[in-house]
């Protein structure tokens, strides 16, 4: 974007006709006062609530400055990332494998369980208003509870360890997938199942040969997409004792072993990046590069 | 009405049918191989994650028992009965919890706003078609990726050590994660704009920042606001568990209730959180539809 030495002809033409332009397009040069006032009010509201929030939440400049100073200190101690001994590194590697296993089992088991439920929740398969409303609310409620809360509950049921993490991810993903699957089924083209009905097929035939082939690749793509985000979730549920690398991460932060912390974060980042790559490849193979979100 | 379908001579038909059967068999084989690999991965993952189906089924009664317990009153006149028999007793801490929920919402709001401002600035630097130079664009993208990938609760854990307990580390953790997430989504919006206004402004000799202000911002603002609202909703859920690590909001009371077995408190707080999340969900959806509607009208 280098500026030409001489003024561009377009610019000089516009300059020469400045008054004419302003007269012909008054709305651009003088926006209507009503719109300005509205924009001003919205900004004032946003900023006002922001200021109020800062006061209520105890934002104290002195504390911020000292905190940022400490953070700088931590960052300095984090370099270079190191796990100390190789033994420790393998302990972390095992925890990382556990994390990926939790994400894998949680994601795919939830998807298998959500498959029939997605059909039940879809409006075009089960047209009963009452069932539709109730099942939607139940699915929404399951989805509304965070993974960490599910993890706490399951730790109480099956004890500490990765199995509780699997069950926690399974629960929150089950709600999510049921909703996503039912939406995909509702959006499916009904011509195929109409064709099957017209050639004498029953309702189940319509679902199996009319709807399932349309929605299965979409389901697969969604599940793979969430596998990556679940890997990130699985890294943190260890904080409440549900297995995986989160336990080590929380512990090392508490005991101020910053080199270990940065090494752990680095390991998580690399793993998430690898899973992201793999799942993106698989998704492209499943639904084609263009359609992938 | 029936029409006779002309039947091919047998020798042609058998060749076609053979080719069809071969194609179907190849597809089936592929499916079975994929399925076998999947089951193998599933079993390995099951071993690594110490899945114990027997423990699960022998302890399943504890789960149903737990759900039953948290919806049973512990004290008061209606002790031992379903919580709705004495809502006042069930919601004994209503004022305190509503205050904490309000704090949770404010954490989410302030965090989202700070993150959105950062993401706004970085979206112009990192969008492929707008970046002032490709090195800055590359660096900005990696920077956003880092903040997006590290879970917010990890930031919260570190910030609690640096800033002390309370909502401040929670806000900063959400702000950083939002910065990364919104920065990427904003950049994707900016990469899909119509470049003609930008070319027009460049032709009149406008600087980079003038181009952004007058050619890009008017095109992207409503989409940016829509994504920011969506992120706010996600952040309300995130802020509700920030208290688990001491970073403010209602999570602190929830984790205490779960750990100390205050059964009916668990259900009361959960119900309040779920209701709040649903209200926020509906409100942001309504606002986003209005924003998109405005966009289509103008």
Coordinates of C-alpha atoms in Angstrom, one line a residue:
Chain A
X1 CA 0.0 0.0 0.0
X2 CA 2.6 2.6 -1.1
X3 CA 1.3 6.0 -1.9
X4 CA 2.0 7.3 -5.3
X5 CA 4.1 10.5 -5.4
X6 CA 1.5 12.4 -7.4
X7 CA -2.0 12.5 -6.2
X8 CA -4.2 9.8 -7.7
X9 CA -6.6 11.1 -10.3
X10 CA -9.6 9.5 -8.4
X11 CA -8.6 11.4 -5.3
X12 CA -8.3 14.7 -7.1
X13 CA -11.6 14.2 -8.8
X14 CA -13.3 13.4 -5.5
X15 CA -11.6 16.5 -3.9
X16 CA -12.8 18.8 -6.7
X17 CA -16.4 17.6 -6.4
X18 CA -16.4 17.5 -2.6
X19 CA -19.4 19.8 -2.0
X20 CA -21.4 18.0 -4.7
X21 CA -20.6 14.6 -3.1
X22 CA -21.6 15.8 0.3
X23 CA -24.8 17.1 -1.1
X24 CA -25.7 13.9 -3.0
X25 CA -24.8 11.5 -0.1
X26 CA -25.8 13.3 3.1
X27 CA -26.4 10.1 5.0
X28 CA -22.7 9.1 4.6
X29 CA -21.3 12.5 5.7
X30 CA -23.8 13.2 8.4
X31 CA -25.2 10.0 9.9
X32 CA -28.7 10.5 11.4
X33 CA -28.6 11.7 15.0
X34 CA -30.9 8.9 16.1
X35 CA -28.4 6.3 15.0
X36 CA -25.6 8.1 16.6
X37 CA -27.4 8.4 19.9
X38 CA -28.3 4.7 19.8
X39 CA -24.7 3.7 19.1
X40 CA -23.5 6.0 21.8
X41 CA -26.0 4.5 24.3
X42 CA -25.0 1.0 23.5
X43 CA -21.3 1.9 24.0
X44 CA -22.1 3.7 27.2
X45 CA -24.0 0.7 28.5
X46 CA -21.2 -1.7 27.6
X47 CA -18.5 0.5 29.2
X48 CA -20.6 1.3 32.2
X49 CA -21.3 -2.4 33.0
X50 CA -17.6 -3.1 32.4
X51 CA -16.6 -0.4 34.9
X52 CA -19.1 -1.7 37.4
X53 CA -17.8 -5.2 36.9
X54 CA -14.2 -4.1 37.6
X55 CA -15.3 -2.5 40.8
X56 CA -17.5 -5.4 42.0
X57 CA -14.8 -8.0 41.1
X58 CA -12.1 -6.2 43.1
X59 CA -9.9 -5.0 40.4
X60 CA -7.2 -3.2 42.2
X61 CA -4.4 -1.6 40.1
X62 CA -1.7 -2.2 42.7
X63 CA -2.7 -5.9 42.9
X64 CA -2.7 -6.2 39.1
X65 CA 0.7 -4.6 38.8
X66 CA 2.2 -6.9 41.5
X67 CA 0.5 -9.9 39.9
X68 CA 1.8 -9.1 36.5
X69 CA 5.3 -8.8 38.0
X70 CA 4.9 -12.2 39.6
X71 CA 3.7 -13.6 36.2
X72 CA 6.9 -12.3 34.6
X73 CA 8.9 -14.0 37.3
X74 CA 7.1 -17.3 36.6
X75 CA 7.6 -17.0 32.9
X76 CA 11.3 -16.5 33.5
X77 CA 11.4 -19.6 35.7
X78 CA 9.4 -21.6 33.1
X79 CA 12.3 -21.5 30.6
X80 CA 13.5 -23.9 29.5
X81 CA 10.7 -26.4 29.8
X82 CA 12.0 -29.5 31.5
X83 CA 10.7 -32.5 33.4
X84 CA 13.8 -32.9 35.5
X85 CA 14.3 -36.7 35.1
X86 CA 13.4 -39.1 32.4
X87 CA 11.4 -41.1 34.8
X88 CA 9.1 -38.1 35.4
X89 CA 8.8 -37.6 31.7
X90 CA 7.5 -41.1 31.2
X91 CA 5.1 -40.6 34.1
X92 CA 3.7 -37.6 32.3
X93 CA 3.7 -39.4 29.0
X94 CA 1.6 -42.2 30.5
X95 CA -0.8 -39.5 32.0
X96 CA -1.0 -38.0 28.5
X97 CA -1.9 -41.4 27.0
X98 CA -4.6 -41.7 29.7
X99 CA -5.9 -38.3 28.7
X100 CA -6.2 -39.2 25.0
X101 CA -7.8 -42.5 25.9
X102 CA -10.4 -40.7 28.1
X103 CA -11.2 -38.3 25.2
X104 CA -11.4 -41.2 22.7
X105 CA -13.7 -43.4 24.9
X106 CA -15.8 -40.4 26.1
X107 CA -16.3 -39.1 22.6
X108 CA -17.1 -42.3 20.7
X109 CA -19.1 -44.0 23.3
X110 CA -21.3 -40.9 23.7
X111 CA -21.7 -40.8 19.9
X112 CA -22.8 -44.5 19.8
X113 CA -25.3 -43.9 22.6
X114 CA -26.5 -40.6 21.1
X115 CA -27.3 -42.2 17.7
X116 CA -30.6 -43.7 18.6
X117 CA -31.5 -40.8 20.9
X118 CA -30.8 -38.3 18.1
X119 CA -33.5 -40.0 16.1
X120 CA -36.0 -40.0 19.0
X121 CA -35.4 -36.3 19.6
X122 CA -35.7 -35.3 15.9
X123 CA -39.1 -33.8 15.1
X124 CA -39.5 -35.4 11.7
X125 CA -39.0 -39.0 13.1
X126 CA -41.1 -38.7 16.2
X127 CA -43.7 -36.1 15.5
X128 CA -45.2 -36.2 19.0
X129 CA -45.0 -32.7 20.5
X130 CA -44.9 -33.8 24.1
X131 CA -42.1 -36.4 23.6
X132 CA -40.2 -33.9 21.5
X133 CA -40.4 -31.2 24.1
X134 CA -39.5 -33.4 27.1
X135 CA -36.6 -35.2 25.3
X136 CA -35.2 -31.8 24.2
X137 CA -35.3 -30.4 27.7
X138 CA -33.7 -33.5 29.2
X139 CA -30.9 -33.4 26.5
X140 CA -30.4 -29.6 27.2
X141 CA -30.2 -30.2 31.0
X142 CA -27.5 -32.9 30.6
X143 CA -25.6 -30.6 28.3
X144 CA -26.0 -27.7 30.7
X145 CA -23.9 -29.4 33.4
X146 CA -20.2 -28.8 32.9
X147 CA -17.7 -31.7 32.5
X148 CA -15.9 -30.8 35.7
X149 CA -19.2 -31.1 37.6
X150 CA -19.9 -34.5 36.0
X151 CA -16.4 -35.5 36.9
X152 CA -16.9 -34.6 40.5
X153 CA -20.1 -36.6 40.6
X154 CA -18.6 -39.7 38.9
X155 CA -15.5 -39.6 41.1
X156 CA -18.0 -40.1 44.0
X157 CA -19.5 -43.1 42.2
X158 CA -16.6 -45.1 40.7
X159 CA -13.8 -43.6 42.7
X160 CA -10.7 -41.6 41.7
X161 CA -9.1 -42.3 38.3
X162 CA -9.5 -42.1 34.6
X163 CA -12.7 -44.1 34.5
X164 CA -14.6 -41.3 36.2
X165 CA -13.2 -39.0 33.5
X166 CA -14.5 -41.2 30.8
X167 CA -18.0 -41.2 32.3
X168 CA -17.9 -37.4 32.8
X169 CA -17.0 -36.7 29.2
X170 CA -19.5 -39.4 28.1
X171 CA -22.3 -37.6 29.9
X172 CA -21.7 -34.1 28.6
X173 CA -21.0 -35.3 25.1
X174 CA -24.1 -37.5 25.1
X175 CA -26.2 -34.3 25.5
X176 CA -24.3 -32.4 22.9
X177 CA -24.3 -35.2 20.3
X178 CA -28.0 -35.9 20.8
X179 CA -28.8 -32.3 20.0
X180 CA -26.4 -32.0 17.0
X181 CA -27.6 -35.4 15.6
X182 CA -31.2 -34.5 15.9
X183 CA -30.6 -31.2 14.2
X184 CA -28.8 -32.9 11.3
X185 CA -31.7 -35.4 11.0
X186 CA -34.2 -32.6 10.9
X187 CA -32.3 -30.9 8.2
X188 CA -32.0 -34.1 6.0
X189 CA -33.6 -34.1 2.6
X190 CA -36.9 -36.0 2.8
X191 CA -37.1 -36.9 -0.9
X192 CA -35.1 -40.1 -0.4
X193 CA -37.3 -41.4 2.3
X194 CA -40.4 -40.4 0.4
X195 CA -39.1 -42.3 -2.6
X196 CA -38.7 -45.4 -0.4
X197 CA -42.2 -45.0 1.0
X198 CA -43.6 -44.7 -2.5
X199 CA -42.0 -48.0 -3.5
X200 CA -43.6 -49.8 -0.6
X201 CA -40.9 -49.4 2.1
X202 CA -41.9 -49.0 5.7
X203 CA -40.8 -46.3 8.1
X204 CA -37.8 -48.2 9.3
X205 CA -36.7 -48.7 5.7
X206 CA -37.1 -45.0 5.1
X207 CA -34.8 -44.3 8.0
X208 CA -32.2 -46.9 7.1
X209 CA -31.9 -46.3 3.4
X210 CA -33.3 -42.7 3.1
X211 CA -32.0 -40.8 6.0
X212 CA -29.0 -42.7 7.5
X213 CA -26.8 -42.5 4.3
X214 CA -27.4 -38.7 4.3
X215 CA -26.6 -38.0 7.9
X216 CA -23.9 -40.6 8.7
X217 CA -21.0 -38.6 7.2
X218 CA -22.2 -35.5 8.9
X219 CA -22.3 -37.3 12.3
X220 CA -18.8 -38.7 11.7
X221 CA -17.5 -35.2 10.9
X222 CA -19.1 -33.7 14.0
X223 CA -17.8 -36.4 16.3
X224 CA -14.2 -36.1 14.9
X225 CA -14.4 -32.3 15.3
X226 CA -15.4 -32.7 19.0
X227 CA -12.7 -35.3 19.6
X228 CA -10.1 -32.6 19.4
X229 CA -12.0 -30.3 21.8
X230 CA -12.6 -33.2 24.1
X231 CA -8.9 -33.9 24.3
X232 CA -8.5 -30.4 25.7
X233 CA -11.3 -31.0 28.2
X234 CA -9.7 -34.3 29.2
X235 CA -6.5 -32.5 30.1
X236 CA -8.3 -30.5 32.8
X237 CA -10.7 -33.0 34.4
X238 CA -7.7 -34.4 36.3
X239 CA -7.9 -31.3 38.4
X240 CA -10.8 -32.9 40.3
X241 CA -9.1 -36.3 40.4
X242 CA -10.7 -37.9 37.3
X243 CA -7.4 -39.0 35.7
X244 CA -5.2 -37.8 32.9
X245 CA -2.5 -35.1 32.8
X246 CA -4.5 -32.4 34.6
X247 CA -3.7 -33.9 38.0
X248 CA 0.0 -33.5 37.4
X249 CA -0.5 -30.0 35.9
X250 CA -2.5 -28.8 38.9
X251 CA 0.0 -30.4 41.3
X252 CA 3.1 -28.9 39.7
X253 CA 1.5 -25.4 39.6
X254 CA 0.7 -25.7 43.3
X255 CA 4.2 -26.7 44.3
X256 CA 5.7 -24.0 42.0
X257 CA 7.7 -26.3 39.7
X258 CA 7.5 -24.0 36.8
X259 CA 9.8 -25.9 34.4
X260 CA 7.6 -28.9 34.8
X261 CA 4.5 -26.7 34.2
X262 CA 5.8 -25.4 30.9
X263 CA 6.9 -28.9 29.8
X264 CA 3.4 -30.2 30.6
X265 CA 1.7 -27.4 28.7
X266 CA 4.1 -28.0 25.8
X267 CA 3.2 -31.7 25.8
X268 CA -0.5 -30.9 25.8
X269 CA -0.1 -28.4 22.9
X270 CA 1.7 -30.9 20.8
X271 CA -0.8 -33.7 21.5
X272 CA -3.8 -31.4 20.7
X273 CA -2.1 -30.3 17.5
X274 CA -1.5 -33.9 16.3
X275 CA -5.1 -34.9 17.1
X276 CA -6.3 -31.8 15.3
X277 CA -4.3 -32.7 12.2
X278 CA -5.5 -36.3 12.2
X279 CA -9.2 -35.5 12.8
X280 CA -9.1 -32.8 10.1
X281 CA -7.7 -35.3 7.6
X282 CA -10.3 -37.9 8.5
X283 CA -13.1 -35.3 8.3
X284 CA -11.9 -34.2 4.8
X285 CA -11.8 -37.8 3.7
X286 CA -15.4 -38.3 5.0
X287 CA -17.2 -35.2 3.7
X288 CA -14.8 -33.5 1.2
X289 CA -12.6 -30.5 1.8
X290 CA -15.1 -27.8 0.8
X291 CA -18.0 -28.8 3.0
X292 CA -15.9 -29.1 6.2
X293 CA -16.5 -26.2 8.6
Chain B
X1 CA -49.9 -48.8 -13.3
X2 CA -47.0 -51.1 -14.2
X3 CA -44.5 -50.8 -17.0
X4 CA -42.5 -53.7 -18.2
X5 CA -38.8 -53.0 -17.7
X6 CA -36.8 -54.4 -20.6
X7 CA -34.4 -57.1 -19.3
X8 CA -30.9 -57.3 -20.5
X9 CA -29.6 -60.5 -22.1
X10 CA -28.1 -62.8 -19.5
X11 CA -24.4 -62.6 -20.5
X12 CA -24.5 -58.8 -20.3
X13 CA -26.4 -58.9 -17.1
X14 CA -24.1 -61.3 -15.4
X15 CA -21.0 -59.1 -16.1
X16 CA -22.8 -56.0 -14.7
X17 CA -24.1 -57.9 -11.7
X18 CA -20.6 -59.3 -11.1
X19 CA -19.0 -55.8 -11.2
X20 CA -21.7 -54.5 -8.9
X21 CA -21.1 -57.3 -6.4
X22 CA -17.4 -56.7 -6.6
X23 CA -17.8 -53.0 -5.9
X24 CA -20.1 -53.7 -2.9
X25 CA -17.8 -56.3 -1.6
X26 CA -14.8 -53.9 -1.8
X27 CA -16.8 -51.3 0.1
X28 CA -17.8 -53.9 2.7
X29 CA -14.2 -55.0 3.1
X30 CA -13.1 -51.4 3.7
X31 CA -15.8 -50.9 6.3
X32 CA -14.9 -54.1 8.1
X33 CA -11.2 -53.2 8.2
X34 CA -12.1 -49.7 9.5
X35 CA -14.4 -51.2 12.1
X36 CA -11.8 -53.7 13.2
X37 CA -9.2 -50.9 13.6
X38 CA -11.7 -48.8 15.6
X39 CA -12.6 -51.7 17.9
X40 CA -8.9 -52.3 18.5
X41 CA -8.3 -48.6 19.3
X42 CA -11.3 -48.8 21.6
X43 CA -10.0 -51.8 23.5
X44 CA -6.5 -50.2 23.9
X45 CA -8.1 -47.0 25.1
X46 CA -10.2 -49.0 27.5
X47 CA -7.1 -50.6 29.0
X48 CA -5.2 -47.3 29.3
X49 CA -8.1 -45.5 30.9
X50 CA -8.7 -48.3 33.4
X51 CA -12.3 -48.9 32.4
X52 CA -13.9 -51.3 34.8
X53 CA -17.3 -52.3 33.6
X54 CA -17.9 -54.4 36.7
X55 CA -17.2 -51.5 39.1
X56 CA -19.5 -49.4 37.0
X57 CA -22.4 -51.8 37.2
X58 CA -21.9 -52.7 40.9
X59 CA -21.6 -49.0 41.8
X60 CA -24.3 -47.8 39.5
X61 CA -26.8 -47.8 42.4
X62 CA -24.6 -45.1 44.0
X63 CA -25.2 -42.8 41.1
X64 CA -29.0 -43.2 41.1
X65 CA -28.8 -43.0 44.9
X66 CA -26.8 -39.8 44.7
X67 CA -29.2 -38.2 42.3
X68 CA -32.0 -39.2 44.7
X69 CA -30.2 -37.9 47.7
X70 CA -29.4 -34.5 46.3
X71 CA -33.1 -34.0 45.6
X72 CA -34.1 -34.9 49.1
X73 CA -34.3 -32.3 51.9
X74 CA -32.0 -32.9 54.9
X75 CA -33.4 -30.5 57.5
X76 CA -36.5 -28.6 58.3
X77 CA -40.1 -29.7 58.7
X78 CA -40.1 -31.6 55.4
X79 CA -36.8 -33.5 56.0
X80 CA -36.5 -36.7 54.0
X81 CA -39.0 -35.6 51.3
X82 CA -38.6 -34.3 47.8
X83 CA -37.1 -30.8 47.6
X84 CA -40.1 -29.2 46.1
X85 CA -42.2 -29.8 49.3
X86 CA -40.3 -27.0 51.0
X87 CA -38.8 -24.8 48.4
X88 CA -37.9 -22.1 51.0
X89 CA -35.8 -24.7 53.0
X90 CA -34.2 -26.0 49.8
X91 CA -33.2 -22.6 48.5
X92 CA -32.1 -21.3 52.0
X93 CA -29.0 -19.7 50.5
X94 CA -30.9 -18.1 47.6
X95 CA -29.6 -14.5 48.2
X96 CA -26.0 -15.6 48.7
X97 CA -26.1 -17.9 45.6
X98 CA -27.8 -15.2 43.4
X99 CA -25.0 -12.8 44.4
X100 CA -22.4 -15.4 43.4
X101 CA -24.2 -16.1 40.2
X102 CA -24.2 -12.3 39.4
X103 CA -20.5 -12.3 40.1
X104 CA -20.2 -15.3 37.8
X105 CA -22.0 -13.4 35.0
X106 CA -19.8 -10.3 35.6
X107 CA -16.7 -12.5 35.4
X108 CA -17.9 -13.9 32.1
X109 CA -18.9 -10.4 30.8
X110 CA -15.7 -8.6 31.7
X111 CA -13.6 -11.5 30.5
X112 CA -15.4 -11.6 27.2
X113 CA -15.2 -7.9 26.6
X114 CA -11.4 -7.7 27.3
X115 CA -10.9 -10.8 25.1
X116 CA -13.1 -9.5 22.3
X117 CA -11.2 -6.2 22.2
X118 CA -7.9 -8.1 21.9
X119 CA -9.4 -10.4 19.3
X120 CA -10.7 -7.5 17.4
X121 CA -7.3 -5.9 17.1
X122 CA -5.6 -9.1 16.2
X123 CA -8.2 -10.2 13.6
X124 CA -7.0 -7.5 11.3
X125 CA -3.4 -8.4 11.8
X126 CA -3.9 -12.1 11.3
X127 CA -6.6 -12.3 8.5
X128 CA -4.8 -13.5 5.3
X129 CA -6.3 -10.8 3.1
X130 CA -5.8 -7.8 5.4
X131 CA -2.5 -8.4 7.3
X132 CA 0.0 -5.6 6.8
X133 CA 2.8 -8.1 6.2
X134 CA 2.9 -11.9 6.1
X135 CA 5.4 -12.3 9.0
X136 CA 3.1 -10.3 11.4
X137 CA 0.2 -12.3 10.1
X138 CA 2.0 -15.6 10.8
X139 CA 3.1 -14.5 14.3
X140 CA -0.4 -13.2 15.2
X141 CA -2.0 -16.5 14.1
X142 CA 0.4 -18.6 16.2
X143 CA -0.1 -16.3 19.2
X144 CA -3.9 -16.7 19.0
X145 CA -3.5 -20.4 18.6
X146 CA -1.5 -20.7 21.8
X147 CA -4.1 -18.9 23.9
X148 CA -6.9 -20.8 22.3
X149 CA -5.4 -24.3 22.9
X150 CA -4.4 -23.9 26.6
X151 CA -7.6 -24.5 28.6
X152 CA -8.8 -21.5 30.5
X153 CA -8.8 -23.3 33.8
X154 CA -5.0 -23.9 33.4
X155 CA -4.5 -20.1 33.0
X156 CA -6.8 -19.7 36.1
X157 CA -4.6 -22.1 38.1
X158 CA -1.5 -20.1 37.3
X159 CA -3.1 -16.7 37.8
X160 CA -4.5 -17.7 41.2
X161 CA -0.9 -18.2 42.3
X162 CA 0.1 -14.8 40.8
X163 CA -2.9 -12.6 41.7
X164 CA -4.3 -14.4 44.7
X165 CA -7.7 -16.0 45.2
X166 CA -10.8 -14.3 44.0
X167 CA -12.5 -13.3 40.7
X168 CA -9.5 -11.4 39.2
X169 CA -7.6 -14.5 38.0
X170 CA -10.9 -15.9 36.7
X171 CA -11.6 -12.8 34.6
X172 CA -8.0 -12.8 33.2
X173 CA -8.1 -16.5 32.4
X174 CA -11.4 -16.2 30.5
X175 CA -10.1 -13.0 28.8
X176 CA -7.0 -14.8 27.5
X177 CA -8.8 -17.8 26.2
X178 CA -11.5 -15.6 24.6
X179 CA -8.8 -13.6 23.0
X180 CA -7.5 -16.6 21.3
X181 CA -10.9 -18.1 20.3
X182 CA -12.5 -14.9 19.1
X183 CA -9.3 -13.7 17.4
X184 CA -9.5 -16.8 15.2
X185 CA -13.3 -16.6 14.5
X186 CA -13.0 -12.8 13.8
X187 CA -10.1 -13.4 11.4
X188 CA -12.2 -16.0 9.6
X189 CA -15.0 -13.5 9.2
X190 CA -12.6 -10.9 8.0
X191 CA -11.2 -13.3 5.4
X192 CA -14.6 -13.7 3.8
X193 CA -15.4 -10.0 3.3
X194 CA -15.9 -8.2 0.0
X195 CA -12.5 -6.7 -0.9
X196 CA -13.9 -4.0 -3.3
X197 CA -14.4 -1.3 -0.6
X198 CA -10.8 -2.0 0.6
X199 CA -9.5 -1.6 -3.0
X200 CA -11.5 1.6 -3.4
X201 CA -10.1 3.2 -0.3
X202 CA -6.6 2.1 -1.1
X203 CA -7.0 3.8 -4.5
X204 CA -7.8 7.1 -2.8
X205 CA -4.6 6.9 -0.8
X206 CA -6.0 5.8 2.5
X207 CA -3.6 4.3 5.1
X208 CA -3.9 0.8 6.4
X209 CA -5.8 1.8 9.5
X210 CA -8.2 4.0 7.6
X211 CA -8.9 1.1 5.3
X212 CA -9.7 -1.1 8.2
X213 CA -11.9 1.5 9.8
X214 CA -14.0 2.5 6.8
X215 CA -13.9 -0.5 4.5
X216 CA -13.6 -3.5 6.8
X217 CA -15.3 -2.7 10.1
X218 CA -18.7 -1.8 8.7
X219 CA -18.8 -5.2 6.9
X220 CA -17.7 -7.3 9.8
X221 CA -19.2 -5.6 12.9
X222 CA -22.5 -7.4 13.1
X223 CA -20.8 -10.8 12.7
X224 CA -18.2 -10.0 15.2
X225 CA -20.9 -9.0 17.7
X226 CA -22.7 -12.3 17.0
X227 CA -19.6 -14.4 17.7
X228 CA -18.8 -12.3 20.8
X229 CA -22.3 -13.0 22.2
X230 CA -21.9 -16.8 21.5
X231 CA -18.6 -16.7 23.3
X232 CA -20.2 -14.9 26.2
X233 CA -22.6 -17.8 26.6
X234 CA -19.7 -20.3 26.5
X235 CA -17.9 -18.2 29.1
X236 CA -20.8 -18.1 31.5
X237 CA -20.5 -21.9 31.6
X238 CA -16.7 -21.6 32.0
X239 CA -17.0 -19.0 34.8
X240 CA -19.4 -21.2 36.7
X241 CA -16.6 -23.7 37.3
X242 CA -13.8 -21.2 37.8
X243 CA -14.5 -21.4 41.6
X244 CA -13.2 -25.0 41.5
X245 CA -9.7 -23.6 41.5
X246 CA -10.4 -20.6 43.6
X247 CA -11.0 -18.1 40.8
X248 CA -14.3 -16.6 41.9
X249 CA -18.0 -17.2 41.1
X250 CA -20.5 -19.8 42.2
X251 CA -18.1 -22.8 41.5
X252 CA -16.5 -22.4 45.0
X253 CA -19.8 -23.0 46.7
X254 CA -20.7 -25.9 44.4
X255 CA -17.5 -27.7 44.9
X256 CA -17.8 -27.2 48.6
X257 CA -21.3 -28.6 48.6
X258 CA -20.2 -31.7 46.6
X259 CA -17.1 -32.4 48.7
X260 CA -18.8 -31.8 52.1
X261 CA -21.9 -33.8 51.1
X262 CA -24.4 -31.0 51.5
X263 CA -26.7 -33.0 49.3
X264 CA -29.7 -30.7 48.8
X265 CA -27.4 -27.7 48.3
X266 CA -25.8 -29.4 45.3
X267 CA -29.1 -29.7 43.6
X268 CA -30.1 -26.2 44.5
X269 CA -26.9 -24.6 43.1
X270 CA -27.0 -26.9 40.0
X271 CA -30.6 -25.9 39.3
X272 CA -29.8 -22.2 39.6
X273 CA -26.7 -22.6 37.3
X274 CA -28.6 -24.5 34.7
X275 CA -31.5 -22.0 34.8
X276 CA -29.1 -19.1 34.4
X277 CA -27.3 -20.8 31.6
X278 CA -30.6 -21.4 29.8
X279 CA -31.8 -17.8 30.2
X280 CA -28.5 -16.5 28.9
X281 CA -28.7 -19.0 26.0
X282 CA -32.2 -17.8 25.0
X283 CA -31.3 -14.1 25.5
X284 CA -28.1 -14.3 23.4
X285 CA -29.9 -16.3 20.7
X286 CA -32.6 -13.6 20.5
X287 CA -30.0 -10.8 20.3
X288 CA -28.0 -12.7 17.6
X289 CA -31.1 -13.2 15.5
X290 CA -31.9 -9.5 15.8
X291 CA -28.3 -8.6 14.8
X292 CA -28.4 -10.9 11.8
X293 CA -31.8 -9.5 10.9
X294 CA -30.4 -6.0 11.0
X295 CA -27.7 -7.1 8.7
X296 CA -30.0 -8.5 6.1
X297 CA -32.3 -5.4 6.1
X298 CA -29.6 -2.8 5.6

